[in-house]
mmCIF file of C-alpha atoms and ligand atoms in Angstrom:
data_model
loop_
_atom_site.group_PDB
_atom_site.id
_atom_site.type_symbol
_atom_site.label_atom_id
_atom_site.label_comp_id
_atom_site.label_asym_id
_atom_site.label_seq_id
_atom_site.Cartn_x
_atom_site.Cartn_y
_atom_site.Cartn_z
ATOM 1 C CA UNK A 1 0.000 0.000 0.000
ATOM 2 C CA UNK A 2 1.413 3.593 -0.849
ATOM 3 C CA UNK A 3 2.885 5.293 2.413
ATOM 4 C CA UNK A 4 1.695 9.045 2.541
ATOM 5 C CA UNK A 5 4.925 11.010 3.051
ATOM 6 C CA UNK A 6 6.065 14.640 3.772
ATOM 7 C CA UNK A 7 9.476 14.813 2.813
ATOM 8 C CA UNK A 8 11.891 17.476 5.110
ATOM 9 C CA UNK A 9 15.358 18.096 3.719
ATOM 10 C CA UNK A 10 18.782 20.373 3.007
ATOM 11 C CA UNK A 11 20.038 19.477 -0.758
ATOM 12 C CA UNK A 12 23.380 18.228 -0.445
ATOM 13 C CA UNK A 13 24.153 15.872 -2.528
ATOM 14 C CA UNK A 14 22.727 13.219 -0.682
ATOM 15 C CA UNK A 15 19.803 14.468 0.004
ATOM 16 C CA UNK A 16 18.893 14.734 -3.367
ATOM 17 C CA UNK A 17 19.520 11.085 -4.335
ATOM 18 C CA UNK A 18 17.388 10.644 -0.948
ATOM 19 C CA UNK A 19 14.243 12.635 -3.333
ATOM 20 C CA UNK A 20 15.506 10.711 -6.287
ATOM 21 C CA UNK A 21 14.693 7.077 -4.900
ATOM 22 C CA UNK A 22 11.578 8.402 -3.428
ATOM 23 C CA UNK A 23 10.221 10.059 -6.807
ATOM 24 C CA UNK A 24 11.336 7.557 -8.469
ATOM 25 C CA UNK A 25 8.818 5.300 -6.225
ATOM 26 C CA UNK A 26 5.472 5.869 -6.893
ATOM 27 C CA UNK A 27 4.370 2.810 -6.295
ATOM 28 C CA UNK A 28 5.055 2.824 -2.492
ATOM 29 C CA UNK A 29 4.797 6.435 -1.499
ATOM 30 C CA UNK A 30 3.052 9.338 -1.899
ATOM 31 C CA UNK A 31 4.762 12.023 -1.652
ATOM 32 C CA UNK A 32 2.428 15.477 -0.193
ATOM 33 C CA UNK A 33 4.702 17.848 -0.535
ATOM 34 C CA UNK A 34 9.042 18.448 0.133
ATOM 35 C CA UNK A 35 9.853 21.101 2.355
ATOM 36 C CA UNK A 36 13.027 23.209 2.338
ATOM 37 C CA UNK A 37 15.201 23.695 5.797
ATOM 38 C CA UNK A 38 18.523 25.465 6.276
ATOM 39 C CA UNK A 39 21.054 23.025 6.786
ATOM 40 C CA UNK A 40 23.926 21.643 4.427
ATOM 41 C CA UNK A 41 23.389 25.447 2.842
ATOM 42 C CA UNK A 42 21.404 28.786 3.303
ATOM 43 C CA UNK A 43 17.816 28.018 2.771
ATOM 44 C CA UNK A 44 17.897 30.515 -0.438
ATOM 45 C CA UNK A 45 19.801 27.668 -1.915
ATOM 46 C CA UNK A 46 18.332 24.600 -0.654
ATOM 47 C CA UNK A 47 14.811 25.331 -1.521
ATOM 48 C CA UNK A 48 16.028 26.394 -4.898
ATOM 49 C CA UNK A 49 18.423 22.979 -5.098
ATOM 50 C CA UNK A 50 14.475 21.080 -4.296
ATOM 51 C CA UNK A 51 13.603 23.224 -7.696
ATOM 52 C CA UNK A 52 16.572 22.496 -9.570
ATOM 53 C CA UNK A 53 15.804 18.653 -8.721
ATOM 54 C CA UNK A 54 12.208 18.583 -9.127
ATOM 55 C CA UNK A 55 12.867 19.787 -12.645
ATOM 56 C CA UNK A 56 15.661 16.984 -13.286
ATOM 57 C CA UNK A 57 13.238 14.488 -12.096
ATOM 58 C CA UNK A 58 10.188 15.921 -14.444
ATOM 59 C CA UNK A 59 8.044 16.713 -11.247
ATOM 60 C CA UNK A 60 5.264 18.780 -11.920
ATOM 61 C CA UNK A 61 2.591 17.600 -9.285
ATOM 62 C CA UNK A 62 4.497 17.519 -5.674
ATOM 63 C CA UNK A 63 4.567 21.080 -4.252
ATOM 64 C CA UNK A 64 7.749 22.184 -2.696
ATOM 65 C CA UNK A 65 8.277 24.942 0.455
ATOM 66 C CA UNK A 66 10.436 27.125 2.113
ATOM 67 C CA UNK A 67 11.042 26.684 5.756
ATOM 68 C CA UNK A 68 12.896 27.997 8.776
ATOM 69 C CA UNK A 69 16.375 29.896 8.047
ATOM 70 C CA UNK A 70 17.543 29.209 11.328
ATOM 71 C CA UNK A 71 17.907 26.796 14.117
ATOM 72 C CA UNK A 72 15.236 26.798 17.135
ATOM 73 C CA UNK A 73 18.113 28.879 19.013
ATOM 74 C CA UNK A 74 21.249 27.712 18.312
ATOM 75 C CA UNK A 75 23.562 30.327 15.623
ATOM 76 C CA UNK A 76 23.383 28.734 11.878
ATOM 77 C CA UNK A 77 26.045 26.182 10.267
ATOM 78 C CA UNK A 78 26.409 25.312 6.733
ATOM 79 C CA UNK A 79 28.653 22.422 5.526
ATOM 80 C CA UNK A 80 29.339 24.183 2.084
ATOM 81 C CA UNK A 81 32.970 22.089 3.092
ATOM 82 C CA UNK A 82 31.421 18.778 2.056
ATOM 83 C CA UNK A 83 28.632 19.771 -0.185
ATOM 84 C CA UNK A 84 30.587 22.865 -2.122
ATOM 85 C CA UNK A 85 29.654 26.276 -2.489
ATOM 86 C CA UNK A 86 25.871 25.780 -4.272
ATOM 87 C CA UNK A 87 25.154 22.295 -2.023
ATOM 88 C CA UNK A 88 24.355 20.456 -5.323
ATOM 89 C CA UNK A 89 27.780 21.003 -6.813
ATOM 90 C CA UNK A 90 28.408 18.768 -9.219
ATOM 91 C CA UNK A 91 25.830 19.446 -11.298
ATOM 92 C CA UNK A 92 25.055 22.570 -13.534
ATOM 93 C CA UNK A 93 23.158 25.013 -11.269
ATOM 94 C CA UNK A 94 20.065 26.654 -13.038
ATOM 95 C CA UNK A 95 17.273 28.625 -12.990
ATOM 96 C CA UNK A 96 14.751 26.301 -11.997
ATOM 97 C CA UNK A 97 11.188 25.874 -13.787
ATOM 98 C CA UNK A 98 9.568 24.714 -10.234
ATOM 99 C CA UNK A 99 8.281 27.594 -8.420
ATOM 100 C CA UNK A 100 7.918 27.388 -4.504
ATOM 101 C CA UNK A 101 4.780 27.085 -3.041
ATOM 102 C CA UNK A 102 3.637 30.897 -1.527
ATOM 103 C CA UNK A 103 2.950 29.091 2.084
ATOM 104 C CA UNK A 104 5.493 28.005 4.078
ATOM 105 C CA UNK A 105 6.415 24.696 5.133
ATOM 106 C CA UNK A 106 5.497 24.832 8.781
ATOM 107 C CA UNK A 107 1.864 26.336 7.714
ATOM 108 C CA UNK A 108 1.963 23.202 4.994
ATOM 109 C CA UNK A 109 3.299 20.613 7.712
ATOM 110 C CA UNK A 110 0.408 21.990 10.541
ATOM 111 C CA UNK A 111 -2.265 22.368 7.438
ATOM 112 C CA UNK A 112 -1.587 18.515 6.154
ATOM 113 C CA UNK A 113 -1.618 17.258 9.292
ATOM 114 C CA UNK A 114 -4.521 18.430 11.064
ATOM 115 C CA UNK A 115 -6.468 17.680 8.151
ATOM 116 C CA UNK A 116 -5.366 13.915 8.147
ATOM 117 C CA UNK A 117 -6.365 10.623 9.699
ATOM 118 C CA UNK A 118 -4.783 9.364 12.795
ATOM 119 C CA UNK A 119 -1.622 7.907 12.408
ATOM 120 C CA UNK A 120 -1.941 8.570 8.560
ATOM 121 C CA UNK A 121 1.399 10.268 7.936
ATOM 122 C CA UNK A 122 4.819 9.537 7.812
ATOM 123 C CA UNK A 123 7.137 13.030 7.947
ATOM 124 C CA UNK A 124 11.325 11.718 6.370
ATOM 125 C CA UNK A 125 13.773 14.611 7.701
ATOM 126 C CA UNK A 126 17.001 14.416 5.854
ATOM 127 C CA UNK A 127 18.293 18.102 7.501
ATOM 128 C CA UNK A 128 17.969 19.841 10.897
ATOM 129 C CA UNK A 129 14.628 19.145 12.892
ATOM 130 C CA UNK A 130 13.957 22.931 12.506
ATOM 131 C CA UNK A 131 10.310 22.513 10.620
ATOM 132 C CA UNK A 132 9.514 19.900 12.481
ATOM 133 C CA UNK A 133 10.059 20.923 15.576
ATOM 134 C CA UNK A 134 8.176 24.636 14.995
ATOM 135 C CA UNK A 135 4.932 22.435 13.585
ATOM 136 C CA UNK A 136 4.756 20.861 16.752
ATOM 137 C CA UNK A 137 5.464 23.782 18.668
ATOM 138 C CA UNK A 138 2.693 25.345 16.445
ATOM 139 C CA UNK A 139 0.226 22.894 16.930
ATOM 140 C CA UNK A 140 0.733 19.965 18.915
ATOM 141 C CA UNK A 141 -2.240 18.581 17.832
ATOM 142 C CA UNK A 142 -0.932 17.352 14.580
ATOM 143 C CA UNK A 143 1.057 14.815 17.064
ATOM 144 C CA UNK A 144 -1.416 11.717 16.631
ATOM 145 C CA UNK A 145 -1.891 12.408 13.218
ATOM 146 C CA UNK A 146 2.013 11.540 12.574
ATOM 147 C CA UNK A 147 2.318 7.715 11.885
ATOM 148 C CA UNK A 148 5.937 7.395 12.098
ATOM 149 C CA UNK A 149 9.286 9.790 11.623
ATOM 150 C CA UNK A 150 11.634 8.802 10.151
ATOM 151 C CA UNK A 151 15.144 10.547 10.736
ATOM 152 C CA UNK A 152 18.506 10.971 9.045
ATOM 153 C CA UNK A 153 20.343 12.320 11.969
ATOM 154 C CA UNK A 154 22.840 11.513 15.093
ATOM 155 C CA UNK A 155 25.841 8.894 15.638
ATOM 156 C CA UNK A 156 26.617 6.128 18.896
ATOM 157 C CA UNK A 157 29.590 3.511 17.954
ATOM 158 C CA UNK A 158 30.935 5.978 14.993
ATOM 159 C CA UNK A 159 30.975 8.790 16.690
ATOM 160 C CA UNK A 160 30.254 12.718 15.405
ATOM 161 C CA UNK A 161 30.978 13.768 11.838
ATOM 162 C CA UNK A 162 30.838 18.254 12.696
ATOM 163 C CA UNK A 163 31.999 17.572 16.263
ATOM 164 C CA UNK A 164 33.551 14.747 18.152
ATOM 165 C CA UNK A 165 30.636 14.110 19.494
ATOM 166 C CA UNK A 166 27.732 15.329 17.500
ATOM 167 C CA UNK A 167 26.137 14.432 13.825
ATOM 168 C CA UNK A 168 25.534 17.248 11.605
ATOM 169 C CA UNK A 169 22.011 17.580 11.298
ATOM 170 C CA UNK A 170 21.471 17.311 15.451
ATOM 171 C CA UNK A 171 24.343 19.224 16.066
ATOM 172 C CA UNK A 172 23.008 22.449 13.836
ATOM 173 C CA UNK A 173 19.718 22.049 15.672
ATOM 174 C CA UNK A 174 19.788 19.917 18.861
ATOM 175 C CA UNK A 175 17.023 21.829 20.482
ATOM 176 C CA UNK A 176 14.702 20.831 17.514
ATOM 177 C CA UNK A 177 15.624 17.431 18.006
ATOM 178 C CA UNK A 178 15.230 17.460 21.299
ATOM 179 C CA UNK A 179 11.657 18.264 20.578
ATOM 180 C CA UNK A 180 11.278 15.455 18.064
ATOM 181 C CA UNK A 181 12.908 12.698 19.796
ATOM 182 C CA UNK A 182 11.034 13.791 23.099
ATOM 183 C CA UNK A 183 7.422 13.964 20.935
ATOM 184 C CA UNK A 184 6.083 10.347 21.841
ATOM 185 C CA UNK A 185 5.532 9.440 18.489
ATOM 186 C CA UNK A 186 7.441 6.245 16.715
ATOM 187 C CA UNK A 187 10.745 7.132 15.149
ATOM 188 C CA UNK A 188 13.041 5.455 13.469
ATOM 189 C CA UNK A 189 16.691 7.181 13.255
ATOM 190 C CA UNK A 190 19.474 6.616 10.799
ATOM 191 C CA UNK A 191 22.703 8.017 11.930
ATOM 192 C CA UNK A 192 26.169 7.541 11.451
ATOM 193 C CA UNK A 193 26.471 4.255 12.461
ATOM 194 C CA UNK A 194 24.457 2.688 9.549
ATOM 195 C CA UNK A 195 24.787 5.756 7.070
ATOM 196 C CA UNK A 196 29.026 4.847 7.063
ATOM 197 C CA UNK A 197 27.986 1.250 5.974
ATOM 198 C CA UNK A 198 27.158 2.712 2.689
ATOM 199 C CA UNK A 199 30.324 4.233 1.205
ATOM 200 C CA UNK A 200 29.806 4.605 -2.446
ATOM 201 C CA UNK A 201 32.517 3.485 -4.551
ATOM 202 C CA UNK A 202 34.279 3.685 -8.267
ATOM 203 C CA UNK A 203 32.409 0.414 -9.418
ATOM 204 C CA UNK A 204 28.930 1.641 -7.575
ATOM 205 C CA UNK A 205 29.319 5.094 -10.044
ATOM 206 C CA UNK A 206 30.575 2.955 -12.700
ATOM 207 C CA UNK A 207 27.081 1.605 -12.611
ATOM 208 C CA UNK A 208 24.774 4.995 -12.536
ATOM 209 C CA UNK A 209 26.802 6.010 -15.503
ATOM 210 C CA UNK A 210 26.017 3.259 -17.458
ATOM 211 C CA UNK A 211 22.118 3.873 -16.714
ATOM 212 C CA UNK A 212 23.304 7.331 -18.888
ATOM 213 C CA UNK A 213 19.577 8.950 -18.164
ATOM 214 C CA UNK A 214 19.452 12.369 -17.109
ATOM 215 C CA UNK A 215 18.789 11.185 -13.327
ATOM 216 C CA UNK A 216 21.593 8.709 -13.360
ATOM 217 C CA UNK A 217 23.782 11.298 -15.270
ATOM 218 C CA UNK A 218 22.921 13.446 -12.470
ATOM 219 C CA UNK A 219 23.822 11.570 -9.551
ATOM 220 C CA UNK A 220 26.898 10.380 -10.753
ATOM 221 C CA UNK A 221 27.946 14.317 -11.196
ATOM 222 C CA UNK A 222 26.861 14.995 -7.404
ATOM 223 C CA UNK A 223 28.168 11.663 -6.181
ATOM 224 C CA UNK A 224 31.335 12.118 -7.961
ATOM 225 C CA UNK A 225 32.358 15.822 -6.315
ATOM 226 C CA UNK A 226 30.786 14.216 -3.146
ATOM 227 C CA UNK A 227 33.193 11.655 -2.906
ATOM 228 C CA UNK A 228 35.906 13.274 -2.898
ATOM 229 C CA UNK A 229 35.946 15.199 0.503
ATOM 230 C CA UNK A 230 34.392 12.230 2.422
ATOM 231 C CA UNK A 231 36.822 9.625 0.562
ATOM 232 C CA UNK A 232 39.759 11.881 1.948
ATOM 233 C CA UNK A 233 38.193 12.353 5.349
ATOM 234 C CA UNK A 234 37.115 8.850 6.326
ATOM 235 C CA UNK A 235 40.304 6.916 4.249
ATOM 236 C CA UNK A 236 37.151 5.306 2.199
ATOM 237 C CA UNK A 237 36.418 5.142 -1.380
ATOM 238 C CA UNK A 238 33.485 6.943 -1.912
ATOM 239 C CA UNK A 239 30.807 9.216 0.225
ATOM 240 C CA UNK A 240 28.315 8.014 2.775
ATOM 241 C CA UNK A 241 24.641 7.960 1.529
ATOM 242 C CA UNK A 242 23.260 9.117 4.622
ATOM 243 C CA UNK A 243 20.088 10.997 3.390
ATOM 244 C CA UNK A 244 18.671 7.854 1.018
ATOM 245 C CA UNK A 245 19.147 5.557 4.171
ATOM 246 C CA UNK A 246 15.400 6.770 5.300
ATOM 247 C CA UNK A 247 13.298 6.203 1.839
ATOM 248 C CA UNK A 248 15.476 3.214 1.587
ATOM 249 C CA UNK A 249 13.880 1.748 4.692
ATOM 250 C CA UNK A 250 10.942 3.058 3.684
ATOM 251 C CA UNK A 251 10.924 0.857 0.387
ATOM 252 C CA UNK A 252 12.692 -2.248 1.590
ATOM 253 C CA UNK A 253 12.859 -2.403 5.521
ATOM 254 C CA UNK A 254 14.333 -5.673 5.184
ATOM 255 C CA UNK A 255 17.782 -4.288 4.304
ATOM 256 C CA UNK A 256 18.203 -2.830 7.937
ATOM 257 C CA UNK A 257 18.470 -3.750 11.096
ATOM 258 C CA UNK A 258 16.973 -1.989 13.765
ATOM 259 C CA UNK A 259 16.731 -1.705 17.837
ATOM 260 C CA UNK A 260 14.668 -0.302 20.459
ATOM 261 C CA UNK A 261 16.286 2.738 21.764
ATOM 262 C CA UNK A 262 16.025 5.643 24.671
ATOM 263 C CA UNK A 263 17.419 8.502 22.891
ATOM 264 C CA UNK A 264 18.307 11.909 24.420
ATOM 265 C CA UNK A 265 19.909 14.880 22.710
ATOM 266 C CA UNK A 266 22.255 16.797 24.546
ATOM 267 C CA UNK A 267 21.526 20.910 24.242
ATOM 268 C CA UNK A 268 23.823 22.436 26.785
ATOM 269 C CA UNK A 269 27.001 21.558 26.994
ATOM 270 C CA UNK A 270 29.500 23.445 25.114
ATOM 271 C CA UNK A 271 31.366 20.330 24.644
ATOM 272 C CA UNK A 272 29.180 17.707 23.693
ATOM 273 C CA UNK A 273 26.439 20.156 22.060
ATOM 274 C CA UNK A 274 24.585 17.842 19.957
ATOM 275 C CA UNK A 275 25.630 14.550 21.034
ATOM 276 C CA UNK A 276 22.940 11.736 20.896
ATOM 277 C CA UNK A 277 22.843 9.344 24.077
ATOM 278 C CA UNK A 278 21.701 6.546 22.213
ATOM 279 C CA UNK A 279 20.688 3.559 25.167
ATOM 280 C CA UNK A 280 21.554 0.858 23.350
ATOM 281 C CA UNK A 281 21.703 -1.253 26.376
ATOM 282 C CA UNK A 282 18.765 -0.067 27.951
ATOM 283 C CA UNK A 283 21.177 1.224 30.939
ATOM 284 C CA UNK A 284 19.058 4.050 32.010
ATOM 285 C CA UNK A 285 15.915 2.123 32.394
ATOM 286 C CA UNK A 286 13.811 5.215 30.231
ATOM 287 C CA UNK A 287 11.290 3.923 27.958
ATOM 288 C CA UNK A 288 12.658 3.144 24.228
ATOM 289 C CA UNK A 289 11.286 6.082 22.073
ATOM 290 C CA UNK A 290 13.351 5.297 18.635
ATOM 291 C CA UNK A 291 14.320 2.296 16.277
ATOM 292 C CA UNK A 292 18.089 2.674 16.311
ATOM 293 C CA UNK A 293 19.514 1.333 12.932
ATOM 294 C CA UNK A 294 22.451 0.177 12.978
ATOM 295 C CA UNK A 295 23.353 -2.127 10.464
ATOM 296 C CA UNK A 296 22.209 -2.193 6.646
ATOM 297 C CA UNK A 297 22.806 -5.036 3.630
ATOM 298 C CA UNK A 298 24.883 -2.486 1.686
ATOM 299 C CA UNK A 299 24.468 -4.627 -1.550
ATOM 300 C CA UNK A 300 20.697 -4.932 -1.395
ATOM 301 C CA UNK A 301 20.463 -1.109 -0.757
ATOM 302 C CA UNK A 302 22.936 -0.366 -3.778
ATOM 303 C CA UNK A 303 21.118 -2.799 -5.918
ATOM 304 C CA UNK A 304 17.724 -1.020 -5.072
ATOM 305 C CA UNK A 305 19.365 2.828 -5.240
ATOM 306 C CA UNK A 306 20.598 1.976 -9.389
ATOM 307 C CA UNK A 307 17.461 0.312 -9.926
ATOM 308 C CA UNK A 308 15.289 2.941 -9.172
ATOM 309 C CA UNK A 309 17.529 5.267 -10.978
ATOM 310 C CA UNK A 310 17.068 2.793 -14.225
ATOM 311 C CA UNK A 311 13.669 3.660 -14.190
ATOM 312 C CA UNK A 312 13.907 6.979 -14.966
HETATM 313 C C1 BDR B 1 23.919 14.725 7.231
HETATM 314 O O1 BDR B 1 24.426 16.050 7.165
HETATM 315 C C2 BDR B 1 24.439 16.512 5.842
HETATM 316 O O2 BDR B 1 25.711 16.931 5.512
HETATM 317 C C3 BDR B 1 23.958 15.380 4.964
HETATM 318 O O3 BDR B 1 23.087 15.873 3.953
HETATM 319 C C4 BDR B 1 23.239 14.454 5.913
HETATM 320 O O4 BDR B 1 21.876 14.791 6.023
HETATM 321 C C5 BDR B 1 25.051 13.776 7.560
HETATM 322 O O5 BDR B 1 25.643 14.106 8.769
HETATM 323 CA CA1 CA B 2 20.771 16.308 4.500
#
């Protein structure tokens, strides 16, 4: 049965092979809407990166929005380090045909939700928690509607990415995910530890180009000037696909493995601003309010990434 899904993101590079699987999935999901966050880069440029890749993939139906600028509290980050100056880099940047939606996506989050069944929605966040966050602040009423979230964010066994201890997306806005871990509703959370299990590589890109489409053709352009800061920084071959980790699971929950966790984001200290106390144990006795993944089949999920990109 198609999944109704609300998709919350920062295009990067990995985010937007995260919207390619999913539009390339029609079948499965439904996708409401994509909403723009400030994250990877300024929101100027990410909402007009969700333009740029609507057009690539030929989307004319799914309206896209702008959201927050800013964290809940915290001062703005951008990664243009990893993700180059535009976010997308890699690709031609143009003037996109898409036009934004004239709400915004909190207004568009609140609006969907309060309007839909019980447990009837599934919200994927691929950037800070900012929207997310502010729509429940909004109107926590749209909590029961939400049937499951489903996270790119945070790190236990591999440690922080931005900080020692702290993931990118958490770390830019912990307070937000604070609020979203904290919101009682089921989660399931890809961080580092399963996102670093899929490392692209020379013979994965060998096989997008060969697909030669103008999605594949693409990817292979984002993945390729992706690569090469994370292949440097983690001694690997490739970059992590963190972002398509979430519609992955989404489409084939049998590639990961995941476990009942107490999560808890850390928003004050100075040093470990960010961090995610993942229980993995179940040390602290608090109730499990996310499924931790933590380890993927990184074949299956390649073979399923370049076969969705074959069918465009
Ligand atoms: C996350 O941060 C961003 O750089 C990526 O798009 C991903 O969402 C990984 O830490
Ligand atoms: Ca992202």
């Amino acid at each position: 049965m198609q999944r109704k899904i609300i998709i919350d993101c920062d295009p990067g590079q990995d985010d937007a092979l995260m919207l390619f699987l999913a539009f390339a999935s029609p079948r499965e999901l439904n996708i409401l809407g994509v909403c723009a966050v400030a994250g990877n880069v300024p929101l100027e440029k990410t909402q007009r990166n969700i333009c740029i890749l609507s057009d690539i993939v030929g989307n004319e139906k799914v309206p896209i929005f702008a959201g927050c600028d800013k964290p809940l509290t915290n001062v703005g980050l951008t990664a243009e380090h990893v993700h180059g100056r535009e976010g997308i880099d890699g690709i031609d940047i143009f003037s996109p045909r898409t036009n934004l939606e004239s709400k915004g996506a909190v207004d568009f989050i609140v609006d969907t939700l309060l309007s839909a069944a019980d447990d009837e929605i599934t919200i994927v966040a691929t950037g800070p928690l900012t929207n997310i966050a502010s729509a429940i602040l909004r109107d926590p009423a749209i909590l029961p509607k939400i049937r499951e979230i489903v996270v790119m964010g945070g790190a236990m066994k591999e440690g922080g990415n931005i900080t020692p201890s702290a993931e990118f997306n958490i770390f830019v806005d912990p307070h937000a995910a604070k609020i979203v871990f904290e919101c009682g509703r089921p989660i399931a959370a890809f961080g580092l530890d399963v996102t670093h299990q899929v490392f692209t590589s020379p013979s994965v890109l060998e096989r997008i180009a060969i697909l030669d489409n103008r999605v594949a053709n693409a990817s292979h352009g984002m993945l390729s000037f992706f690569g090469r800061y994370d292949a440097q920084k983690y001694r690997a071959q490739g970059a992590p696909l963190h972002d398509p980790c979430t519609i992955a699971y989404l489409l084939r929950p049998e590639l990961f493995e995941l476990k009942s966790c107490n999560i808890r984001v850390e928003t004050n200290s100075e040093l470990t601003m960010g961090h995610t106390a993942v229980d993995f144990w179940g040390v602290t006795g608090l109730p499990a309010n996310t499924e931790w993944a933590h380890s993927v089949h990184r074949d299956g999920f390649f073979d399923l990434l370049i076969e969705r990109l074959s069918r465009y």
